[in-house]
Each structure stands twice: as C-alpha cells, then as structure tokens.
Short mmCIF file of C-alpha atoms and ligand atoms in Angstrom, two decimals:
data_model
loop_
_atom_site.label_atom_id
_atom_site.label_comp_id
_atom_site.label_asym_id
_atom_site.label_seq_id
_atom_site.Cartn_x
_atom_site.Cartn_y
_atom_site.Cartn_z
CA UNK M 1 78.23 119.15 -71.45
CA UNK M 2 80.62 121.83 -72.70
CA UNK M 3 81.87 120.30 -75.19
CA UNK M 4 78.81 119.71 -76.95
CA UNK M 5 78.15 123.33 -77.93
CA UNK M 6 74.82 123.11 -74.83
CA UNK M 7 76.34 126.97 -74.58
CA UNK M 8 76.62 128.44 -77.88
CA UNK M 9 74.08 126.00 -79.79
CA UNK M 10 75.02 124.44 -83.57
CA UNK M 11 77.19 121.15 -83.67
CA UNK M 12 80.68 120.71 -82.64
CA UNK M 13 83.48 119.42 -85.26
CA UNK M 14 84.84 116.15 -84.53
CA UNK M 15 88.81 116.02 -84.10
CA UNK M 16 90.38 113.50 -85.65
CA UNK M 17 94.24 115.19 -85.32
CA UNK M 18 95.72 117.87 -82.85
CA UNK M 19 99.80 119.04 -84.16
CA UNK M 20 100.92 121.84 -81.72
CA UNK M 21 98.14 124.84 -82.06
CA UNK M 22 96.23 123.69 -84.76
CA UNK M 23 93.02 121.11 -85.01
CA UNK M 24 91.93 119.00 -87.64
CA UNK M 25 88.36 117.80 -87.77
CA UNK M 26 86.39 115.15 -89.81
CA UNK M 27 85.27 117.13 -92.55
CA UNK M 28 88.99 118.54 -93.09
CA UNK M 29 88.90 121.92 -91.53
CA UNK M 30 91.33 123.43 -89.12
CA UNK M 31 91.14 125.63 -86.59
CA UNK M 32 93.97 127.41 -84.32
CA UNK M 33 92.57 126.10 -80.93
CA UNK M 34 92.64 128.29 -77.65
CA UNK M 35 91.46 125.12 -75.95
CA UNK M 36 94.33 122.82 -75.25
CA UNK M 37 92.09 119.69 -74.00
CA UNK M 38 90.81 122.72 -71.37
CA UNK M 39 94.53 123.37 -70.15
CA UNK M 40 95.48 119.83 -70.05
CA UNK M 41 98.34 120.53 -73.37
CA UNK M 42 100.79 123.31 -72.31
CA UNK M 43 102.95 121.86 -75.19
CA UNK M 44 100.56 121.78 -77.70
CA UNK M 45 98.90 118.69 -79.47
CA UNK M 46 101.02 115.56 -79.96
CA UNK M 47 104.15 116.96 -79.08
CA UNK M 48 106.61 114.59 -79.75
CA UNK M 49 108.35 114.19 -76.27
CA UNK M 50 105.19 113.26 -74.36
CA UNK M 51 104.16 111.05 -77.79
CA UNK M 52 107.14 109.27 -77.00
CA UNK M 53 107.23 108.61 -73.76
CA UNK M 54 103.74 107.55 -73.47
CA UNK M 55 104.65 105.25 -76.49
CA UNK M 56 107.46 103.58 -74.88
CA UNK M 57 105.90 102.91 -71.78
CA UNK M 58 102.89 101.15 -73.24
CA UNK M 59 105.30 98.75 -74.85
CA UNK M 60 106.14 97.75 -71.26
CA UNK M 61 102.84 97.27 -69.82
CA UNK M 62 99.83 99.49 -69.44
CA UNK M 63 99.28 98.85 -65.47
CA UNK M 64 100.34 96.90 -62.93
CA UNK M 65 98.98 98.11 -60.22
CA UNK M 66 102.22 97.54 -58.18
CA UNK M 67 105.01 100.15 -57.62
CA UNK M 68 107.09 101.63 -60.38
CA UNK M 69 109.78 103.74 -60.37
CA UNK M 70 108.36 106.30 -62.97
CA UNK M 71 105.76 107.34 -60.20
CA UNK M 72 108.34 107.93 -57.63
CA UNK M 73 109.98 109.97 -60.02
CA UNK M 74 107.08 112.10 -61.33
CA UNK M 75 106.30 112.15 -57.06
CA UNK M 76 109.84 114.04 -56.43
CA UNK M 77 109.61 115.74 -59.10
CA UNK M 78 106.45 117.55 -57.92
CA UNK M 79 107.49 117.79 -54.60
CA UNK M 80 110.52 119.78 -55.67
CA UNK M 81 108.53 121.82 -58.25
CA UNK M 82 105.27 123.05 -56.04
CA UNK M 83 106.30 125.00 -52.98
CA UNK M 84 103.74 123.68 -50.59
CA UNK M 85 104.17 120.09 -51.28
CA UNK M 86 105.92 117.84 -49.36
CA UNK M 87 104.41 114.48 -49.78
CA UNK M 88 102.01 113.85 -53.13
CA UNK M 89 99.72 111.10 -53.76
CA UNK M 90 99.06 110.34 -57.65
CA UNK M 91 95.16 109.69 -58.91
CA UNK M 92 93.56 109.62 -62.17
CA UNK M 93 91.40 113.11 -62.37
CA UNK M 94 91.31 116.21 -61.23
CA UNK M 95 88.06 115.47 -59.63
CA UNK M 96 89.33 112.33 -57.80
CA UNK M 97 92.48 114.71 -56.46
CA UNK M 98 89.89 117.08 -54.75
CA UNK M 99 87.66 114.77 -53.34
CA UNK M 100 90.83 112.97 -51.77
CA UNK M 101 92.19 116.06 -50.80
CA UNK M 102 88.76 116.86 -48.87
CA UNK M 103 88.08 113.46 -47.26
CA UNK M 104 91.84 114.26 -46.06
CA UNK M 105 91.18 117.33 -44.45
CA UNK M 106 88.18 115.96 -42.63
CA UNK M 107 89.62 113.15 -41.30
CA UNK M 108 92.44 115.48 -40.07
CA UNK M 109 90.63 117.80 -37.98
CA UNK M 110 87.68 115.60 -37.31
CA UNK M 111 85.19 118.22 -38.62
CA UNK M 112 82.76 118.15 -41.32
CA UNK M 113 82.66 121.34 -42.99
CA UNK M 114 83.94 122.65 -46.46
CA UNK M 115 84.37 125.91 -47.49
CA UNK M 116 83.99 126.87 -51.11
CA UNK M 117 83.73 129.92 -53.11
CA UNK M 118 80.90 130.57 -55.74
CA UNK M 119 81.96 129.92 -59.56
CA UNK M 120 85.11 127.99 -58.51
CA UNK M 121 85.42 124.41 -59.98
CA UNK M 122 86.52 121.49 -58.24
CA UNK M 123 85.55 118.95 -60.35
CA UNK M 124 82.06 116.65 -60.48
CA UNK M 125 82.04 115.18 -56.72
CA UNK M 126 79.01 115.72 -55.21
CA UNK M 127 79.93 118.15 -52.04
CA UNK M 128 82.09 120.49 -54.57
CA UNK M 129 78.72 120.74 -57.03
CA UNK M 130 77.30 123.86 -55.27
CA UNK M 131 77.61 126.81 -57.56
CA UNK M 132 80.50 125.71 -59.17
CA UNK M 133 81.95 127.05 -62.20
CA UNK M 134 82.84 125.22 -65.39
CA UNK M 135 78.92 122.94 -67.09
CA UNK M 136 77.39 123.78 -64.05
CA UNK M 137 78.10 127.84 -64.71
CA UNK M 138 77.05 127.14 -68.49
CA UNK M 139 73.94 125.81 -67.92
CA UNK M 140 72.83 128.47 -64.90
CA UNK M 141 72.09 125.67 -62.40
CA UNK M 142 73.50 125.92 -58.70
CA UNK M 143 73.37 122.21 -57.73
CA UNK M 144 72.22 119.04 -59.79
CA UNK M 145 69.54 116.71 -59.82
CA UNK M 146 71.51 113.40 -57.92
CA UNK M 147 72.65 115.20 -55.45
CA UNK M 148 71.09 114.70 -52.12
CA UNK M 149 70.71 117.32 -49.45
CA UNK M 150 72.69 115.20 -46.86
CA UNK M 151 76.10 115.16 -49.33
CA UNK M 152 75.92 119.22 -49.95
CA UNK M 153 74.46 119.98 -46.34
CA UNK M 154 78.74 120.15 -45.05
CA UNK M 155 79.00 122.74 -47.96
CA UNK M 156 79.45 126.29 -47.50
CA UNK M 157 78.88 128.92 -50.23
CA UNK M 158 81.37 132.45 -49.99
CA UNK M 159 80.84 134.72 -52.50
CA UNK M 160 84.65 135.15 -53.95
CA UNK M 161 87.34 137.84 -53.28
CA UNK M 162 85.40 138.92 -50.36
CA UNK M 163 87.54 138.46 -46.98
CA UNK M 164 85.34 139.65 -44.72
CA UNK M 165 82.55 137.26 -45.51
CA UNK M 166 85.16 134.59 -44.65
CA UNK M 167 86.22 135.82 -41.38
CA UNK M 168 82.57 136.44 -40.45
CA UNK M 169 81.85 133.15 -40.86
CA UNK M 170 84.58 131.97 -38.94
CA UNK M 171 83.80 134.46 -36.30
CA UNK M 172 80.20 132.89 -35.99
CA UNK M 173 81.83 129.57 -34.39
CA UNK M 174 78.72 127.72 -36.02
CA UNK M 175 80.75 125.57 -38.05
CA UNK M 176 83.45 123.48 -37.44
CA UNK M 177 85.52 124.14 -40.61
CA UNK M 178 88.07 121.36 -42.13
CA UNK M 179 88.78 123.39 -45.07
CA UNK M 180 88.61 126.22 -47.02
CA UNK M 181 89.06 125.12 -50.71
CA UNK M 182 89.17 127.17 -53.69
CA UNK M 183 90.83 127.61 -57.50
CA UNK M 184 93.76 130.52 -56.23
CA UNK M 185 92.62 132.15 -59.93
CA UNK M 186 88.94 130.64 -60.48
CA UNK M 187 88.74 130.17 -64.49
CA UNK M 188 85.61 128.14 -64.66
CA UNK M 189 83.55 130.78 -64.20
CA UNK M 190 85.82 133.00 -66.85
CA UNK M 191 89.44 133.95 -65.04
CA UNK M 192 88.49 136.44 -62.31
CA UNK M 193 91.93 137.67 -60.57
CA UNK M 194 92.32 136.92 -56.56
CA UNK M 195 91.85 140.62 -55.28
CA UNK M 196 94.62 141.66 -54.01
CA UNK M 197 95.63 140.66 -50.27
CA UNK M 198 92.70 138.37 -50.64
CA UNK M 199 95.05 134.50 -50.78
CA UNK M 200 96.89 135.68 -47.79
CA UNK M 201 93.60 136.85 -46.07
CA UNK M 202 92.49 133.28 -46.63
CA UNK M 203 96.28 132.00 -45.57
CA UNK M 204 95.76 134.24 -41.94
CA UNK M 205 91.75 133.02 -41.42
CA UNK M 206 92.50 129.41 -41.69
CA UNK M 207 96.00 129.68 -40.06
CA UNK M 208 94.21 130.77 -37.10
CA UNK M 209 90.91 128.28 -36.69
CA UNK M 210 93.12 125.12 -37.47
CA UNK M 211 91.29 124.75 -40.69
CA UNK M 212 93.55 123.55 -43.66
CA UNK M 213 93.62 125.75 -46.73
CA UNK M 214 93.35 123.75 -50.28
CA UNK M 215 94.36 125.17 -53.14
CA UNK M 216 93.53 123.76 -56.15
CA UNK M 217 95.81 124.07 -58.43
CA UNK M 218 94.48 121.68 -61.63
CA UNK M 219 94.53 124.83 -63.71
CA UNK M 220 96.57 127.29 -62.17
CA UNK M 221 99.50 124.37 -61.53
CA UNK M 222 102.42 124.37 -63.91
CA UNK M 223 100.81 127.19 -65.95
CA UNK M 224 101.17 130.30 -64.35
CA UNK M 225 104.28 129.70 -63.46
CA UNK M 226 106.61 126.21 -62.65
CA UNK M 227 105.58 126.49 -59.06
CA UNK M 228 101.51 127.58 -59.94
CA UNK M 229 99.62 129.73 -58.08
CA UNK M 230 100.86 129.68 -54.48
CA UNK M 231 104.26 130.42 -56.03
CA UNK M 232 103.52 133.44 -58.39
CA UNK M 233 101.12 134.82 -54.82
CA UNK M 234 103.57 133.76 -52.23
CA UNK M 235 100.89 131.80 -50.35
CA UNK M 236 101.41 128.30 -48.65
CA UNK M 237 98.41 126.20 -48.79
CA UNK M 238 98.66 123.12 -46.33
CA UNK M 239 97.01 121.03 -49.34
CA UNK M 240 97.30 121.27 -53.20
CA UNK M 241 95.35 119.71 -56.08
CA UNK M 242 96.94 119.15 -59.21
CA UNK M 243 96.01 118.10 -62.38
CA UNK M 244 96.09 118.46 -66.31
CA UNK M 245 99.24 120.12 -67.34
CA UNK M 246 101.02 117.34 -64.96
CA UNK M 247 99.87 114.28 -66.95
CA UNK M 248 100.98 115.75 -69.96
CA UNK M 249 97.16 115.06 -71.94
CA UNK M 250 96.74 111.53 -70.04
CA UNK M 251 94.70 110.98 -66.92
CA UNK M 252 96.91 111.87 -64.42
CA UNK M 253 96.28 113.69 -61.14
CA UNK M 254 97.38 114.16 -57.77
CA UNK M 255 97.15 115.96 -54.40
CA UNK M 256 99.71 116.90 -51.94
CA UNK M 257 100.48 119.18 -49.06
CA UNK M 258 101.64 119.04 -46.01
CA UNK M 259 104.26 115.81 -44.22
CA UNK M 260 101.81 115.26 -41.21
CA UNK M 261 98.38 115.59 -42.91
CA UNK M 262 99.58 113.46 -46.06
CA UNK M 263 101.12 111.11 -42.99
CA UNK M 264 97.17 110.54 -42.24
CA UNK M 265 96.26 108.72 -45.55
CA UNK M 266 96.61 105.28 -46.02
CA UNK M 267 98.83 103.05 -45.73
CA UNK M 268 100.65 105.14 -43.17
CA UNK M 269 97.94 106.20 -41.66
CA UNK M 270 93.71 105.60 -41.10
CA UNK M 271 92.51 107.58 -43.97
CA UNK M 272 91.12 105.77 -47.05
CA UNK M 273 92.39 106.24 -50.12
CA UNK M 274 92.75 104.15 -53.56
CA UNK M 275 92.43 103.55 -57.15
CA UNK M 276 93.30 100.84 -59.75
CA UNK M 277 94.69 103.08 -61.92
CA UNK M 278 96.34 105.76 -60.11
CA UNK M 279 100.18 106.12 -61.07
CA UNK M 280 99.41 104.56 -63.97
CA UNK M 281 102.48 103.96 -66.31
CA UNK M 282 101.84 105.24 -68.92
CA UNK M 283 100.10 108.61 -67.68
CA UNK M 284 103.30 108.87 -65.39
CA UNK M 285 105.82 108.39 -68.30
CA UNK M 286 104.08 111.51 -70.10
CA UNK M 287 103.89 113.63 -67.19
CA UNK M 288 107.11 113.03 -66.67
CA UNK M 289 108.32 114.02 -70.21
CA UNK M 290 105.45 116.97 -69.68
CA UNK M 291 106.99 118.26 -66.16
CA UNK M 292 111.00 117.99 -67.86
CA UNK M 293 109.79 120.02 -70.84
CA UNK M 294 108.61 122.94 -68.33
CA UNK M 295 111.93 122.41 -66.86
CA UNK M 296 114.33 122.90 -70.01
CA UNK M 297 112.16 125.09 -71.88
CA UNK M 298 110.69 127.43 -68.87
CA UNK M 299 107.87 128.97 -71.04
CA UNK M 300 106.14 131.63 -68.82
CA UNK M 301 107.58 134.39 -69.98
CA UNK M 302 106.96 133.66 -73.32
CA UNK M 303 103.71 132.73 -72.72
CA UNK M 304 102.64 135.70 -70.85
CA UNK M 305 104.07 137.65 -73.37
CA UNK M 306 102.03 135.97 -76.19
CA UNK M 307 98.91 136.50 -73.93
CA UNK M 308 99.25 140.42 -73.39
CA UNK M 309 99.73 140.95 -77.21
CA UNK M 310 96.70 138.75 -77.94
CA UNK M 311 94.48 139.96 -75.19
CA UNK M 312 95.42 143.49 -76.28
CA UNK M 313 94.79 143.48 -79.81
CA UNK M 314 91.65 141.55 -79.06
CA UNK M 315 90.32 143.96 -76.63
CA UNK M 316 91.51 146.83 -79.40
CA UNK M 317 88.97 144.94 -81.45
CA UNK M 318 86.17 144.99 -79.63
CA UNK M 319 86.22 148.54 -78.63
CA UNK M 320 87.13 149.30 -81.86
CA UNK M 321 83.41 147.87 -82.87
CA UNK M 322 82.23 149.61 -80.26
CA UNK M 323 81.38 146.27 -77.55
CA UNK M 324 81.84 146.56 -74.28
CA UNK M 325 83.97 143.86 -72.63
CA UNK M 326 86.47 143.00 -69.81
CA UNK M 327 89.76 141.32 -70.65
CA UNK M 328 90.48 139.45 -67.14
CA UNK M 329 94.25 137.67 -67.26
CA UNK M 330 96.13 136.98 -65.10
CA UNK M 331 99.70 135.41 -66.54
CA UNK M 332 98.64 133.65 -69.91
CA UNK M 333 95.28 132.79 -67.94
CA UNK M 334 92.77 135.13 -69.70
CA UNK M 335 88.78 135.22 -70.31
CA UNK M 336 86.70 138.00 -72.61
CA UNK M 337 83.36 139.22 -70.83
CA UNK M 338 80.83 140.22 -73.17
CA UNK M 339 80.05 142.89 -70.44
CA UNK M 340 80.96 146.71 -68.89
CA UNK M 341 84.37 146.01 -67.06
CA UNK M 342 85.10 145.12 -64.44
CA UNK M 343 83.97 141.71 -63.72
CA UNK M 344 85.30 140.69 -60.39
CA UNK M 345 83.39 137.63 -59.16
CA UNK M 346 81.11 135.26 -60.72
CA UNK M 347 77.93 137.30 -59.99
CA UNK M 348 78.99 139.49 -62.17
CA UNK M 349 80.36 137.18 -64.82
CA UNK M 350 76.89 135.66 -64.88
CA UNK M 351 75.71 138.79 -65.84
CA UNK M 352 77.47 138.67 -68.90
CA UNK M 353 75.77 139.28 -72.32
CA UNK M 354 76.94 135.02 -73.26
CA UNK M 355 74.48 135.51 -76.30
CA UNK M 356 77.21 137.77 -77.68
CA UNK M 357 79.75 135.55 -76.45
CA UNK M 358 77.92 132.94 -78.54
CA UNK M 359 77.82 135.01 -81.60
CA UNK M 360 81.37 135.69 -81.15
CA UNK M 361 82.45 132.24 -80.48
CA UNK M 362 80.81 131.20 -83.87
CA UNK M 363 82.26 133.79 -85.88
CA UNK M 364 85.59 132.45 -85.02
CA UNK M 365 84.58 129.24 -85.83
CA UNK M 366 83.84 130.10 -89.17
CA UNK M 367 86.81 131.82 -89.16
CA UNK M 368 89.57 128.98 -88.15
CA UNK M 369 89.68 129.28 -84.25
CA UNK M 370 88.09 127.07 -81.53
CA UNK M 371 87.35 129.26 -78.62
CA UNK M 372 85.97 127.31 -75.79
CA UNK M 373 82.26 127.26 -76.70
CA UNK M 374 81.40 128.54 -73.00
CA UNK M 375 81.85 132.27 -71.90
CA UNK M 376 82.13 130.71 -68.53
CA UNK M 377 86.04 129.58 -69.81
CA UNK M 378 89.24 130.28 -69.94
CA UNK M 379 91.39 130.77 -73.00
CA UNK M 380 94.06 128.54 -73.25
CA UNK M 381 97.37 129.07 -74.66
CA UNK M 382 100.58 126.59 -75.25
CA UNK M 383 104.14 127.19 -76.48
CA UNK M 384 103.29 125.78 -79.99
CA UNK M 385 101.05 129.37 -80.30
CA UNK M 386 103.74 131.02 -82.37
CA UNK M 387 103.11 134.90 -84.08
CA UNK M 388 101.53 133.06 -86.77
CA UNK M 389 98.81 131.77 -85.02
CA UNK M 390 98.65 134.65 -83.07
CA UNK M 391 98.41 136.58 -85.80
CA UNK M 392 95.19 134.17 -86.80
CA UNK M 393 93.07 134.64 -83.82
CA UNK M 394 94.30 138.50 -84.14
CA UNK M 395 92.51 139.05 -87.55
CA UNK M 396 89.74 136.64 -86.86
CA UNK M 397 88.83 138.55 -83.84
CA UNK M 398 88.75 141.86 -85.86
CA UNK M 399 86.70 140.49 -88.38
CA UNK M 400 84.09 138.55 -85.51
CA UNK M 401 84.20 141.51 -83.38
CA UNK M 402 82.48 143.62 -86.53
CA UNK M 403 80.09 140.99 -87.17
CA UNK M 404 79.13 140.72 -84.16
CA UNK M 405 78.68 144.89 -83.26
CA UNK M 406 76.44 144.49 -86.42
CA UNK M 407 74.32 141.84 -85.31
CA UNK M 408 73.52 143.72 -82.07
CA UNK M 409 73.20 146.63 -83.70
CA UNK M 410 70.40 144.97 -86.46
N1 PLP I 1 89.57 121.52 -60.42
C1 PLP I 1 89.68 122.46 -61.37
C2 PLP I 1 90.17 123.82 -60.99
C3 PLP I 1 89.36 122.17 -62.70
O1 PLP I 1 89.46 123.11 -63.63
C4 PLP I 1 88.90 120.86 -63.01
C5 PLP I 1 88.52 120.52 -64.38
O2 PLP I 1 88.34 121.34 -65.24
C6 PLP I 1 88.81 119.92 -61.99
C7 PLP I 1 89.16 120.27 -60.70
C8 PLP I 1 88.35 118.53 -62.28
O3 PLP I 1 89.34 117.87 -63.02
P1 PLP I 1 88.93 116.63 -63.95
O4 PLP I 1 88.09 117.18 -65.05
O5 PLP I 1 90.27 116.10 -64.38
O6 PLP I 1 88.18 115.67 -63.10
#
C-alpha cells in the first residue's frame, strides 16, 4: 500500500536496478534512495558479498527443507551478536517472527493478553493490526476490514512513552498479560525516540507481573548498533524479533529470547511452530554474508555520523524557508515532521501537515531522491551513502524545501 504512492498520490517509478545508494527505474532515471527496501539493505543495493553468496548457494539447491549447516551458523551468529538472545528460531518475515514470538509468550504464561503501543508496527497479523504504524498509519485507519473482533479482543492499546499508563494497567489486575510488545524506537509511525527511562520502565513492569517483554527489533536490529536496540538502551527483553537487515535483502527472519521460553516451542517443547521455507538456503547464505559485513566493517559510527550532517543541513533547510518541522533520530534512524517540534508519540505525528510532506516528497522526486512516499516513515541510510550522495539529498532538500514554503505560501 506504501509503495504505491496511496500517500503522496502520482505513480511510482518502476526499478529495474539498485547499485549501492542509487536507483534506476524503467524510463532511465535515477534517484539517490533513502529507502533501502524499507531498512532491509544496510549495504546498499546489490552489494557484491551478499550477491555472491546468495548466488552460490542457489547453485546448490534452493530448499530442502531439512537441516543445513548455514542456518546453524547464521543461528550462533545471532545469538552471539543480540544480547538478549540465547536460543533463535529462523522464519521467513518479519511478520511471521512476531506472530511466533506472541503465540510463544502465550503459551508460556498461559494468558491471553498482548500489550501494544499505538503507531508501533509489528507486521500484518491480525492481533498486532490495532493502530499500528507503517500502511495502516498512512491510510488513517485503526484496524482493517478482515479482522474480526474475537482476534483483536486479547489486544491492548497504550499510548507510547507513557509509563504510567502501563503500570496502571497492570495495577488494575483485569488482564492477565503474556506480553508487552513494542518497536524499542517505533519508526512506522515516523522515528519517535523511547523517552528516556521509559525501556527500563517497561523492563521493571513486566519483570514484576511475570509478563515477557518483546522487543521487536526488525528495524532497530543490526542498525542502530551490532547488538540493536536493547544494546545501545541497556535493556534485556526476554524475547526479540528480528528481521530485514539479517537476511541481507532476502526473506529472512527470526525470533529469539530467552533458553526456557524458546525451550517451549516445538520440537522440544508443546508450542507450534513451522514453515516450509524458514532457514531457507539461500536467504541464510546472504544473511550470513550480511551479518559478517557488519562484523568487519562495523558501520555505526559512520553511519550516525552521515545521519547528523544530513539531518542537520536538512533541518537548516527547512527553517531556512521558513517550515516548521521536527527532525526525530535517533542513531542513523531519522524521520522529518512537517509539524511544530516536538513530536513525541504518534498522536502527535498524526497531526502532522503529510500534505506538505507530500509536496516535499515529490519535489525530491523530481529532483533525484526517493524518500519513502509516507510521512509515517523512516529514512533509511546504508554505508554505500557516501558525501556525494549526501551532498545530493543536501541540495535537493534546499531546493524542495523553497518550493515547497512557496506553495504554502500561494
Ligand atoms: N516489525 C517491524 C518493526 C517492522 O518494521 C516490520 C516491517 O516493516 C515488521 C515487523 C513486519 O516485517 P515484514 O514486512 O518482513 O513482514
């Protein structure tokens, strides 16, 4: 639904090529893209290590649906990268991951109810739909036709950063609480930052009800830092949900956590769990290459550097013509509000002006850069941004950001 412009009208350019930053679509134009397959490419497009490896280990076989060494590889490999994680079990989408990592955490504690936080994403399933960020943010609705009451009736709604809300309803014994799930940095509603003291808040509240804590991690994981959120916050989740950066552009997911609630899933234990392609080679033989590039090349300095400069000679733009905006980042995670700063929670980002967003958006179309065509995205950023590029979306946005002050101002 994104993808299709629903958000900022006019048609979207077909890709026929990705190489590092840059995008090439069917009627020969190129754009610098701040996409990145929506965070899946921390490398850039078609980098050659992942192109490789995923070449390579098609020639062997696509699937076999029988163990492989590869996946117990890219398993370790996450278990020694993500602090949290102690067992992992791999799946094809970031959506499957969550609703795994939910049916987990009920069959753990034997209770019903989820906890979620408005504006954060956790893929398509239908219990995580209500007032979630990402299409469902774009296009204003809280819930979608298809869903019945009785799947979303175990779904509770907090509004986010707000720790007292949480303990209130914990207080209120009404609801016997399996988890607490949320993105540790929503960005599917725009990034809003966790406030302060607000993760470990969370960490405390569930701690103490026997209610598992999920972070999920498909954005945040292997982008903020090696060891994703809970490692740049210094919070231990009992259950994590990873996705995109880890499969290197391929469908590849997974969620992990804890030794004795992983224990619970089948085989070794009662909880269902399964999927014809999950661990599939050749997904697992670029995640692999994708997970040993963050390891020799460590990029989060870099990138975070790359991010401030952009974000601040973007936001020197827009004041410059006069809009009012809010620049949330957190790392190289980073969103522009069309609105009066700050914008803390997805309320508020809602209340955005996203008809200026649109007008932006399309200036810097014109202009050789593919924003994400939602102001209810993040930015996304990968080592194959060099100055030049930089430099691109710099000038673009100076020139956008005075086309678009005169617009309003017309
Ligand atoms: N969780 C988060 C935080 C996401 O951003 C997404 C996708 O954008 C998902 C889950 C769902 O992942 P997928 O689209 O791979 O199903």
């Amino acid at each position: 639904p994104v993808r299709a412009f629903g958000a900022v009208g006019g048609t979207p350019p077909f890709v026929v090529r990705g190489e590092g930053a840059v995008l090439h679509d069917a009627d020969g134009r190129q754009y610098v893209d701040l996409v990145q397959s929506w965070g899946a490419l921390l490398f850039g497009h078609a980098r050659p290590e992942i192109v490789e490896a995923a070449r390579e280990a098609a020639g062997r076989g696509t699937s076999f649906g029988a163990p492989t060494e590869a996946e117990v590889e890219l398993a370790e490999r996450l278990v020694a990268m993500v602090p949290s994680v102690e067992r992992v079990r791999l799946v094809s989408s970031g959506t499957e991951a969550a609703m795994g990592a939910i049916r987990l955490a009920r069959g753990v504690t034997g209770r019903p109810t989820v906890v979620k936080f408005d504006g954060c994403y956790h893929g398509h399933s239908d219990a995580l739909l209500a007032r979630s960020g990402s299409g469902m943010a774009t296009f204003g609705i809280p819930g979608t036709p298809g869903v019945t009451a009785g799947a979303a009736a175990d779904t509770i709604v907090l509004p986010w950063g707000d720790a007292a809300t949480v303990e209130e309803l914990f207080h209120s014994g009404g609801h016997p609480i399996a988890c607490v799930i949320l993105e540790p940095v929503p960005a599917n509603i725009g990034v809003l930052p966790p406030p302060e003291g607000f993760l470990a808040a969370l960490r405390e509240i569930t701690e103490d009800a026997g209610t598992l804590l999920v972070f999920d991690e498909v954005i945040t994981g292997f982008r903020l830092t090696r060891g994703g959120a809970q490692e740049r916050f210094g919070v231990r989740p009992d259950l994590t949900v990873l996705g995109k950066v880890m499969g290197g552009g391929f469908p590849c997911a997974a969620f992990g956590g804890r030794a004795d609630v992983m224990d619970q899933l089948a085989p070794d234990g009662p909880i269902y769990q399964a999927g014809t392609l999950s661990g599939n080679p050749v997904a697992v033989a670029a995640g692999l290459a994708a997970l040993e590039l963050v390891d020799r090349l460590d990029p989060y300095e870099a990138l975070d550097r790359t991010a401030a400069s952009l974000t601040a000679a973007l936001a020197d733009a827009l004041s410059g013509a006069g809009i009012p905006h809010a620049m949330n980042r957190v790392g190289s995670l980073f969103s522009v509000f069309f609105a009066e700063p700050p914008v803390p929670d997805a309320d508020a980002a809602r209340a955005a002006d996203h008809r200026a967003y649109a007008r932006f958006f399309h200036a810097m179309l014109e202009r050789g850069v593919y924003l994400p065509p939602s102001g209810f995205e993040a930015w996304f950023l990968s080592t194959a941004h060099g100055q030049d590029e930089v430099e691109r979306v710099i000038e673009a946005g100076r020139e956008a950001a005075k086309e678009v002050a005169a617009t309003e101002g017309s």
